[in-house]
Coordinates of C-alpha atoms (C1' of nucleotides) in Angstrom, one line a residue:
Chain L
M1459 CA 0.0 0.0 0.0
P1460 CA 1.0 3.7 -0.1
K1461 CA 3.5 5.6 1.8
N1462 CA 2.4 6.8 5.2
K1463 CA 1.6 10.3 6.1
Q1464 CA 4.7 11.9 7.5
F1465 CA 3.0 14.2 9.9
N1466 CA 0.6 14.0 12.8
K1467 CA -2.7 15.7 12.1
E1468 CA -3.1 16.9 15.7
I1469 CA 0.3 18.3 16.0
V1470 CA -0.3 20.2 12.7
L1471 CA -3.6 21.6 14.0
E1472 CA -2.0 22.7 17.2
A1473 CA 0.7 24.5 15.4
A1474 CA -1.8 26.0 13.0
A1475 CA -3.9 27.2 15.9
G1476 CA -0.8 28.8 17.4
I1477 CA 0.0 30.8 14.3
F1478 CA -3.6 31.9 13.7
R1479 CA -3.8 33.0 17.3
Q1480 CA -0.6 35.1 16.9
K1481 CA -1.4 36.7 13.6
G1482 CA -5.2 36.2 13.1
Y1483 CA -6.7 34.7 10.0
N1484 CA -6.1 37.4 7.5
G1485 CA -2.7 38.2 8.9
T1486 CA -1.4 34.6 8.5
S1487 CA 0.0 33.7 5.1
I1488 CA 0.3 30.1 3.7
D1489 CA 4.1 30.5 4.1
D1490 CA 3.6 31.3 7.7
I1491 CA 1.5 28.2 8.1
L1492 CA 4.1 26.0 6.3
T1493 CA 7.0 27.2 8.5
A1494 CA 4.8 26.9 11.7
T1495 CA 3.6 23.4 10.9
G1496 CA 6.6 22.1 8.9
L1497 CA 4.2 20.9 6.3
S1498 CA 4.8 21.0 2.6
R1499 CA 2.5 23.1 0.4
S1500 CA 1.1 20.0 -1.3
S1501 CA 0.5 18.2 1.9
L1502 CA -1.4 21.1 3.3
Y1503 CA -3.8 21.3 0.3
D1504 CA -4.0 17.6 0.1
S1505 CA -5.0 17.1 3.7
F1506 CA -6.8 20.3 4.6
Q1507 CA -8.3 21.5 1.4
D1508 CA -7.4 25.2 1.8
K1509 CA -6.5 27.9 4.2
H1510 CA -10.0 28.6 5.3
N1511 CA -10.8 25.0 6.0
L1512 CA -7.6 24.6 8.0
Y1513 CA -8.6 27.6 10.0
L1514 CA -11.9 26.1 10.9
K1515 CA -10.3 22.7 11.7
S1516 CA -7.7 24.3 14.0
L1517 CA -10.3 26.4 15.6
E1518 CA -12.3 23.3 16.4
F1519 CA -9.2 21.6 17.6
Y1520 CA -8.4 24.5 19.9
K1521 CA -12.0 24.4 21.3
D1522 CA -11.7 20.7 21.9
S1523 CA -8.4 21.0 23.8
N1524 CA -10.0 23.9 25.8
D1525 CA -12.9 21.6 26.6
K1526 CA -10.5 18.9 27.7
K1527 CA -8.8 21.3 30.1
I1528 CA -12.1 22.2 31.7
Q1529 CA -13.1 18.5 31.9
T1530 CA -9.8 17.8 33.7
V1531 CA -10.9 20.3 36.4
D1532 CA -14.4 18.9 36.3
E1533 CA -13.1 15.4 37.1
K1534 CA -11.3 16.5 40.2
N1535 CA -12.7 15.6 43.6
L1536 CA -13.7 19.2 44.4
N1537 CA -16.9 21.0 45.1
G1538 CA -18.2 23.4 42.4
L1539 CA -16.8 26.6 44.0
E1540 CA -13.3 25.0 44.3
K1541 CA -13.5 24.0 40.6
L1542 CA -14.3 27.5 39.7
E1543 CA -11.4 28.8 41.8
T1544 CA -9.1 26.2 40.2
M1545 CA -10.1 27.1 36.7
F1546 CA -9.9 30.8 37.1
K1547 CA -6.5 30.5 38.8
S1548 CA -5.2 28.4 35.9
V1549 CA -6.5 30.8 33.3
V1550 CA -5.0 33.8 35.0
N1551 CA -1.7 31.9 35.5
H1552 CA -1.6 31.0 31.8
L1553 CA -2.3 34.6 30.8
V1554 CA 0.4 36.0 33.1
E1555 CA 3.1 33.4 32.4
H1556 CA 2.7 33.5 28.6
P1557 CA 2.1 37.2 27.9
D1558 CA 3.5 36.7 24.4
D1559 CA 1.1 33.8 23.7
N1560 CA -1.4 35.8 21.9
G1561 CA -4.7 35.4 23.7
C1562 CA -7.5 33.0 23.1
L1563 CA -8.1 31.8 19.5
L1564 CA -11.8 31.7 20.2
V1565 CA -12.0 35.3 21.4
N1566 CA -9.8 36.4 18.5
A1567 CA -12.0 34.4 16.1
A1568 CA -15.1 36.1 17.6
A1569 CA -13.6 39.5 17.0
E1570 CA -12.1 38.9 13.6
M1571 CA -14.2 36.3 11.8
S1572 CA -17.6 35.6 13.5
K1573 CA -19.6 38.2 11.5
Q1574 CA -17.9 37.2 8.2
C1575 CA -17.9 33.4 8.5
F1576 CA -21.0 31.6 9.7
K1577 CA -19.1 28.4 10.6
T1578 CA -16.7 30.4 12.8
S1579 CA -19.6 32.0 14.5
Q1580 CA -21.2 28.5 15.1
V1581 CA -18.0 27.2 16.8
V1582 CA -17.7 30.4 18.9
C1583 CA -21.3 30.3 19.9
N1584 CA -21.3 26.6 20.7
N1585 CA -18.3 27.1 22.9
K1586 CA -20.0 29.9 24.7
D1587 CA -23.1 27.8 25.5
E1588 CA -21.1 24.7 26.5
V1589 CA -18.7 26.6 28.8
Q1590 CA -21.7 28.4 30.4
D1591 CA -23.4 25.1 31.0
I1592 CA -20.4 23.7 32.8
L1593 CA -19.9 26.8 34.9
S1594 CA -23.6 26.7 35.8
S1595 CA -23.3 23.1 36.8
W1596 CA -20.4 23.9 39.1
I1597 CA -22.4 26.7 40.7
S1598 CA -25.4 24.5 41.2
D1599 CA -23.1 21.9 42.8
A1600 CA -21.7 24.5 45.2
E1601 CA -25.3 25.6 46.1
Q1602 CA -26.4 22.0 46.7
K1603 CA -23.4 21.4 48.9
K1604 CA -24.3 24.6 50.7
V1605 CA -20.9 26.2 49.9
L1606 CA -22.8 29.0 48.2
K1607 CA -26.2 30.6 48.8
L1608 CA -27.4 32.1 45.5
H1609 CA -29.8 35.0 45.0
K1610 CA -30.4 34.1 41.3
P1611 CA -30.6 31.0 39.2
A1612 CA -27.3 29.2 38.6
K1613 CA -27.6 29.7 34.8
I1614 CA -27.4 33.4 35.2
Y1615 CA -24.2 33.1 37.2
G1616 CA -22.9 30.8 34.5
Q1617 CA -23.5 33.6 31.9
F1618 CA -21.9 36.1 34.2
L1619 CA -18.7 34.1 34.8
Y1620 CA -18.4 33.3 31.1
N1621 CA -18.5 37.0 30.5
T1622 CA -15.8 37.5 33.1
L1623 CA -13.7 34.9 31.4
C1624 CA -14.0 36.6 28.0
G1625 CA -13.1 39.9 29.6
L1626 CA -10.0 38.5 31.2
R1627 CA -8.7 37.5 27.8
V1628 CA -9.3 40.9 26.3
M1629 CA -7.8 42.7 29.3
S1630 CA -4.7 40.6 29.2
Q1631 CA -4.3 41.6 25.5
S1632 CA -4.9 45.2 26.6
G1633 CA -1.9 45.1 28.8
A1634 CA -3.4 44.2 32.2
G1635 CA -1.0 42.6 34.6
K1636 CA -1.3 39.9 37.3
T1637 CA -2.7 42.0 40.1
E1638 CA -5.4 43.5 37.8
L1639 CA -6.5 40.1 36.5
N1640 CA -6.5 38.6 40.0
N1641 CA -8.6 41.5 41.3
V1642 CA -11.2 40.9 38.6
V1643 CA -11.4 37.2 39.5
K1644 CA -11.7 38.0 43.2
V1645 CA -14.6 40.4 42.7
A1646 CA -16.3 38.0 40.3
L1647 CA -16.1 35.0 42.6
D1648 CA -17.1 37.1 45.7
S1649 CA -20.2 38.2 43.9
L1650 CA -21.5 34.6 44.0
N1651 CA -22.4 35.0 47.7
Chain P
M575 CA -4.2 79.8 -3.2
P576 CA -5.0 76.1 -3.6
K577 CA -8.2 74.3 -4.0
N578 CA -9.9 73.3 -0.7
K579 CA -10.1 69.8 0.6
Q580 CA -13.3 68.1 -0.6
F581 CA -13.8 66.0 2.4
N582 CA -14.1 66.3 6.1
K583 CA -11.4 64.5 8.0
E584 CA -13.6 63.4 10.9
I585 CA -16.2 61.9 8.6
V586 CA -13.5 60.0 6.8
L587 CA -12.1 58.7 10.1
E588 CA -15.5 57.6 11.2
A589 CA -16.1 55.7 8.0
A590 CA -12.6 54.2 8.1
A591 CA -13.2 53.1 11.7
G592 CA -16.4 51.5 10.6
I593 CA -14.9 49.4 7.9
F594 CA -11.9 48.4 10.0
R595 CA -14.4 47.3 12.7
Q596 CA -16.3 45.2 10.2
K597 CA -13.3 43.5 8.5
G598 CA -10.4 44.0 10.8
Y599 CA -7.1 45.6 9.7
N600 CA -5.7 42.8 7.6
G601 CA -9.2 42.0 6.2
T602 CA -9.7 45.5 4.9
S603 CA -8.2 46.4 1.5
I604 CA -7.4 49.9 0.3
D605 CA -10.4 49.6 -2.2
D606 CA -12.6 48.8 0.8
I607 CA -11.5 52.0 2.4
L608 CA -12.0 54.0 -0.7
T609 CA -15.6 52.9 -1.2
A610 CA -16.3 53.3 2.5
T611 CA -14.9 56.8 2.8
G612 CA -15.6 58.1 -0.7
L613 CA -12.0 59.2 -0.9
S614 CA -9.8 59.0 -3.9
R615 CA -6.6 56.9 -3.8
S616 CA -4.4 60.0 -4.0
S617 CA -6.3 61.9 -1.3
L618 CA -6.0 59.0 1.0
Y619 CA -2.2 58.8 0.7
D620 CA -1.9 62.6 0.6
S621 CA -3.8 63.1 3.8
F622 CA -3.2 59.9 5.8
Q623 CA 0.2 58.6 4.7
D624 CA -0.7 55.0 4.3
K625 CA -3.1 52.3 5.5
H626 CA -1.4 51.6 8.8
N627 CA -1.4 55.3 9.8
L628 CA -5.0 55.6 8.8
Y629 CA -5.8 52.7 11.0
L630 CA -4.1 54.2 14.0
K631 CA -5.8 57.6 13.3
S632 CA -9.2 56.0 13.1
L633 CA -8.6 53.9 16.2
E634 CA -7.7 57.1 18.1
F635 CA -10.8 58.8 16.6
Y636 CA -12.9 55.9 17.7
K637 CA -11.4 56.0 21.2
D638 CA -12.1 59.8 21.4
S639 CA -15.7 59.4 20.4
N640 CA -16.0 56.6 22.9
D641 CA -14.6 58.9 25.6
K642 CA -17.1 61.6 24.6
K643 CA -20.0 59.2 25.1
I644 CA -18.8 58.4 28.6
Q645 CA -18.3 62.1 29.3
T646 CA -21.9 62.8 28.3
V647 CA -23.0 60.3 30.9
D648 CA -20.5 61.8 33.4
E649 CA -21.9 65.3 33.0
K650 CA -25.5 64.2 33.9
N651 CA -26.8 65.1 37.2
L652 CA -26.8 61.6 38.6
N653 CA -25.0 59.7 41.4
G654 CA -22.2 57.3 40.5
L655 CA -24.4 54.2 40.6
E656 CA -27.0 55.8 38.3
K657 CA -24.2 56.7 35.9
L658 CA -23.0 53.2 35.8
E659 CA -26.5 51.9 35.2
T660 CA -27.1 54.4 32.4
M661 CA -23.8 53.5 30.8
F662 CA -24.3 49.8 30.9
K663 CA -27.8 50.1 29.6
S664 CA -26.7 52.2 26.7
V665 CA -23.9 49.8 25.8
V666 CA -26.2 46.7 25.9
N667 CA -28.8 48.7 24.0
H668 CA -26.3 49.5 21.3
L669 CA -25.1 45.9 21.1
V670 CA -28.6 44.5 20.8
E671 CA -30.0 47.1 18.4
H672 CA -27.0 46.9 16.0
P673 CA -26.1 43.2 15.9
D674 CA -24.6 43.6 12.5
D675 CA -22.5 46.6 13.7
N676 CA -19.4 44.5 14.3
G677 CA -18.4 45.0 17.9
C678 CA -15.9 47.4 19.4
L679 CA -12.9 48.5 17.4
L680 CA -10.8 48.7 20.5
V681 CA -11.6 45.2 21.5
N682 CA -11.0 44.0 17.9
A683 CA -7.8 45.9 17.8
A684 CA -6.7 44.3 21.1
A685 CA -7.4 40.9 19.6
E686 CA -5.9 41.4 16.2
M687 CA -3.2 44.0 16.5
S688 CA -2.0 44.8 20.0
K689 CA 0.8 42.2 20.0
Q690 CA 2.0 43.1 16.5
C691 CA 1.8 46.9 16.7
F692 CA 3.1 48.8 19.7
K693 CA 1.2 51.9 18.9
T694 CA -2.1 50.0 18.8
S695 CA -1.3 48.4 22.1
Q696 CA -0.7 51.9 23.6
V697 CA -4.0 53.2 22.5
V698 CA -5.8 50.1 23.7
C699 CA -4.0 50.2 27.1
N700 CA -4.5 53.9 27.6
N701 CA -8.2 53.4 26.9
K702 CA -8.3 50.6 29.5
D703 CA -6.7 52.8 32.1
E704 CA -8.8 55.9 31.4
V705 CA -12.1 54.0 31.4
Q706 CA -11.2 52.2 34.6
D707 CA -10.5 55.5 36.2
I708 CA -13.8 57.0 35.3
L709 CA -15.6 53.9 36.5
S710 CA -13.7 54.0 39.7
S711 CA -14.6 57.6 40.2
W712 CA -18.3 56.8 39.7
I713 CA -18.0 54.0 42.3
S714 CA -16.3 56.3 44.8
D715 CA -19.0 58.9 44.2
A716 CA -21.7 56.3 44.9
E717 CA -19.9 55.3 48.1
Q718 CA -19.5 58.8 49.3
K719 CA -23.2 59.5 48.7
K720 CA -23.9 56.2 50.6
V721 CA -25.6 54.6 47.7
L722 CA -23.1 51.8 47.9
K723 CA -21.2 50.2 50.7
L724 CA -18.0 48.7 49.3
H725 CA -16.0 45.9 50.7
K726 CA -13.0 46.6 48.5
P727 CA -11.2 49.8 47.1
A728 CA -13.1 51.6 44.4
K729 CA -10.2 51.0 42.0
I730 CA -10.7 47.3 42.1
Y731 CA -14.3 47.6 41.2
G732 CA -13.3 49.8 38.3
Q733 CA -11.1 47.1 37.0
F734 CA -13.8 44.6 37.5
L735 CA -16.4 46.6 35.7
Y736 CA -14.1 47.3 32.8
N737 CA -13.6 43.6 32.5
T738 CA -17.3 43.2 32.4
L739 CA -17.6 45.7 29.6
C740 CA -14.9 43.9 27.5
G741 CA -16.7 40.7 28.1
L742 CA -20.0 42.1 26.9
R743 CA -18.5 43.1 23.6
V744 CA -17.0 39.6 23.1
M745 CA -20.2 37.8 24.1
S746 CA -22.2 39.9 21.8
Q747 CA -20.0 38.9 18.9
S748 CA -20.3 35.3 20.2
G749 CA -24.0 35.3 19.6
A750 CA -25.3 36.4 23.0
G751 CA -28.8 38.0 23.0
K752 CA -30.5 40.7 25.0
T753 CA -31.4 38.7 28.0
E754 CA -28.0 37.2 28.3
L755 CA -26.3 40.5 28.2
N756 CA -28.8 42.1 30.7
N757 CA -28.2 39.2 33.1
V758 CA -24.5 39.8 33.0
V759 CA -24.9 43.5 33.8
K760 CA -27.4 42.7 36.6
V761 CA -25.0 40.4 38.3
A762 CA -22.1 42.7 37.8
L763 CA -23.9 45.7 39.3
D764 CA -25.4 43.7 42.1
S765 CA -21.9 42.6 43.1
L766 CA -21.0 46.2 44.1
N767 CA -23.1 45.8 47.3
Chain X
dA1079 C1' -9.4 86.4 -17.3
dA1080 C1' -4.9 84.7 -16.0
dT1081 C1' -2.0 82.4 -12.7
dG1082 C1' -0.3 79.3 -9.6
dT1083 C1' -0.9 75.6 -6.4
dA1084 C1' -3.2 71.7 -4.3
dT1085 C1' -6.5 68.0 -5.3
dC1086 C1' -8.0 64.3 -7.8
dG1087 C1' -8.8 60.0 -11.0
dG1088 C1' -6.9 56.3 -12.7
dA1089 C1' -3.2 53.9 -14.9
dA1090 C1' 1.0 51.5 -13.6
dC1091 C1' 4.3 49.1 -10.6
dG1092 C1' 6.2 45.6 -8.0
dC1093 C1' 5.4 42.5 -4.5
dT1094 C1' 2.7 39.1 -2.0
dT1095 C1' -1.0 36.2 -1.8
dA1096 C1' -3.6 31.6 -2.2
dT1097 C1' -3.9 27.9 -5.1
dT1098 C1' -2.6 24.4 -8.8
dC1099 C1' 0.2 21.2 -11.0
dC1100 C1' 3.7 17.9 -12.1
dA1101 C1' 7.6 15.2 -11.8
dA1102 C1' 10.3 12.9 -8.4
dA1103 C1' 10.6 10.3 -4.1
dA1104 C1' 9.3 6.8 -0.9
dG1105 C1' 7.2 3.2 1.7
dA1106 C1' 3.8 -1.0 1.6
dC1107 C1' 2.4 -4.7 -0.8
dT1108 C1' 3.1 -9.0 -3.9
Chain F
dA525 C1' 13.2 -7.0 -6.2
dG526 C1' 9.4 -4.9 -8.5
dT527 C1' 5.1 -2.6 -8.7
dC528 C1' 1.8 0.6 -7.2
dT529 C1' -0.2 4.3 -4.9
dT530 C1' 0.5 8.3 -2.1
dT531 C1' 3.2 11.9 -0.5
dT532 C1' 6.1 15.6 -1.3
dG533 C1' 9.1 19.7 -3.0
dG534 C1' 9.1 23.3 -5.7
dA535 C1' 8.1 25.7 -9.9
dA536 C1' 4.2 28.1 -12.1
dT537 C1' 0.0 30.8 -12.1
dA538 C1' -3.2 34.3 -11.7
dA539 C1' -5.4 37.3 -8.8
dG540 C1' -5.0 40.8 -5.3
dC541 C1' -2.5 43.7 -2.5
dG542 C1' -0.4 48.4 -1.0
dT543 C1' 1.8 52.1 -3.0
dT544 C1' 3.5 55.5 -6.4
dC545 C1' 3.1 58.6 -10.0
dC546 C1' 1.5 61.8 -13.4
dG547 C1' -1.6 64.5 -16.2
dA548 C1' -5.9 66.7 -15.8
dT549 C1' -8.9 69.3 -12.9
dA550 C1' -10.5 72.9 -10.1
dC551 C1' -10.4 76.7 -7.1
dA552 C1' -8.5 80.9 -4.5
dT553 C1' -5.8 84.5 -5.5
dT554 C1' -4.0 88.6 -8.5

DNA sequence: AATGTATCGGAACGCTTATTCCAAAAGACT
DNA sequence: AGTCTTTTGGAATAAGCGTTCCGATACATT
């Protein structure tokens, strides 16, 4: 049978997501992608159709690996509030320790592409709804375990905390430092009581 | 003496800001700018140097008109909390009533350009600090007038509410509707007590 | 009306872009 | 070892990009 593929699709998608995150969709050239992924021109078009398709595939890959990170927190033996704290701490840590690492591809995609590409907007919107649901479930859990006493339905706090999360990504790209981001998280989590 | 300019610089900058907001910096071509502004190619390069300079000028223009909107609220005869409520209501209203109107140029600039262009990052960062200061001053005012009783310094709440504001813009571009955005604002403002 | 200077429209330039194509290379099978 | 199918590198293509340039235009001045 034929020669095997000489690259790993997931590694390529991760590298592609990285370069799209740095330079945006329109700011990234095919040559940028080739050097970032190590792929040859032919392999790229053979395996990923074209630039736009590769963008969508790497956006979905990025979303999936984001989901997995959240699931890792979810599987820990913690109550909902502790899960929230863990998650926010790791998000802020990542933002602070990788200031050059250019923000969240999903946020960047929402800003640059969501109104021009329906499929991008679908991924971005699905991510929003899914993350909100997980956050809401953590909040419900904290309420059930009497760690929190809510004044509003858990779903609303899920929406609020997702908003906080989006804000953190933008603020980090707007030059906010560690203290600033930690302050935001502190007020947001305190507001649950 | 010479013939007069046949265009108004502010109107041009507003139109340019509009097209950059829709398509981003790299997604906007010179031809896009010419049709959006009505300018001729020569006039554009005569008056604004090049595309990148026009982008920065229109970003600054956008920031200034944003500042003016906030100042309009600031000049009203309201206490700080009422000013906050007025401002958030008008932001959400604008997002909901102009869903096609593609988000905030400053947020989009932070996502697309801030790490690649120092001047862009300066404008974005200055805007962050200035808006945070105004929000903080409103919060202090509300505290002084005993409308609010804070548990943390006003500055921290300013940072938090600016974060909320950024989040709203991203969430709106991620497909969030009126109820969702209003819920976020409600929780954020309730958290001041 | 004539003059002089700045604006303007559009052709032209050179570079970069995304994409295609083809011959050469390379492994899995018989 | 030979065959067959797929991958791969790189040249080629055509369209689009930002920018420059120049002749024609148009107005404020004399």
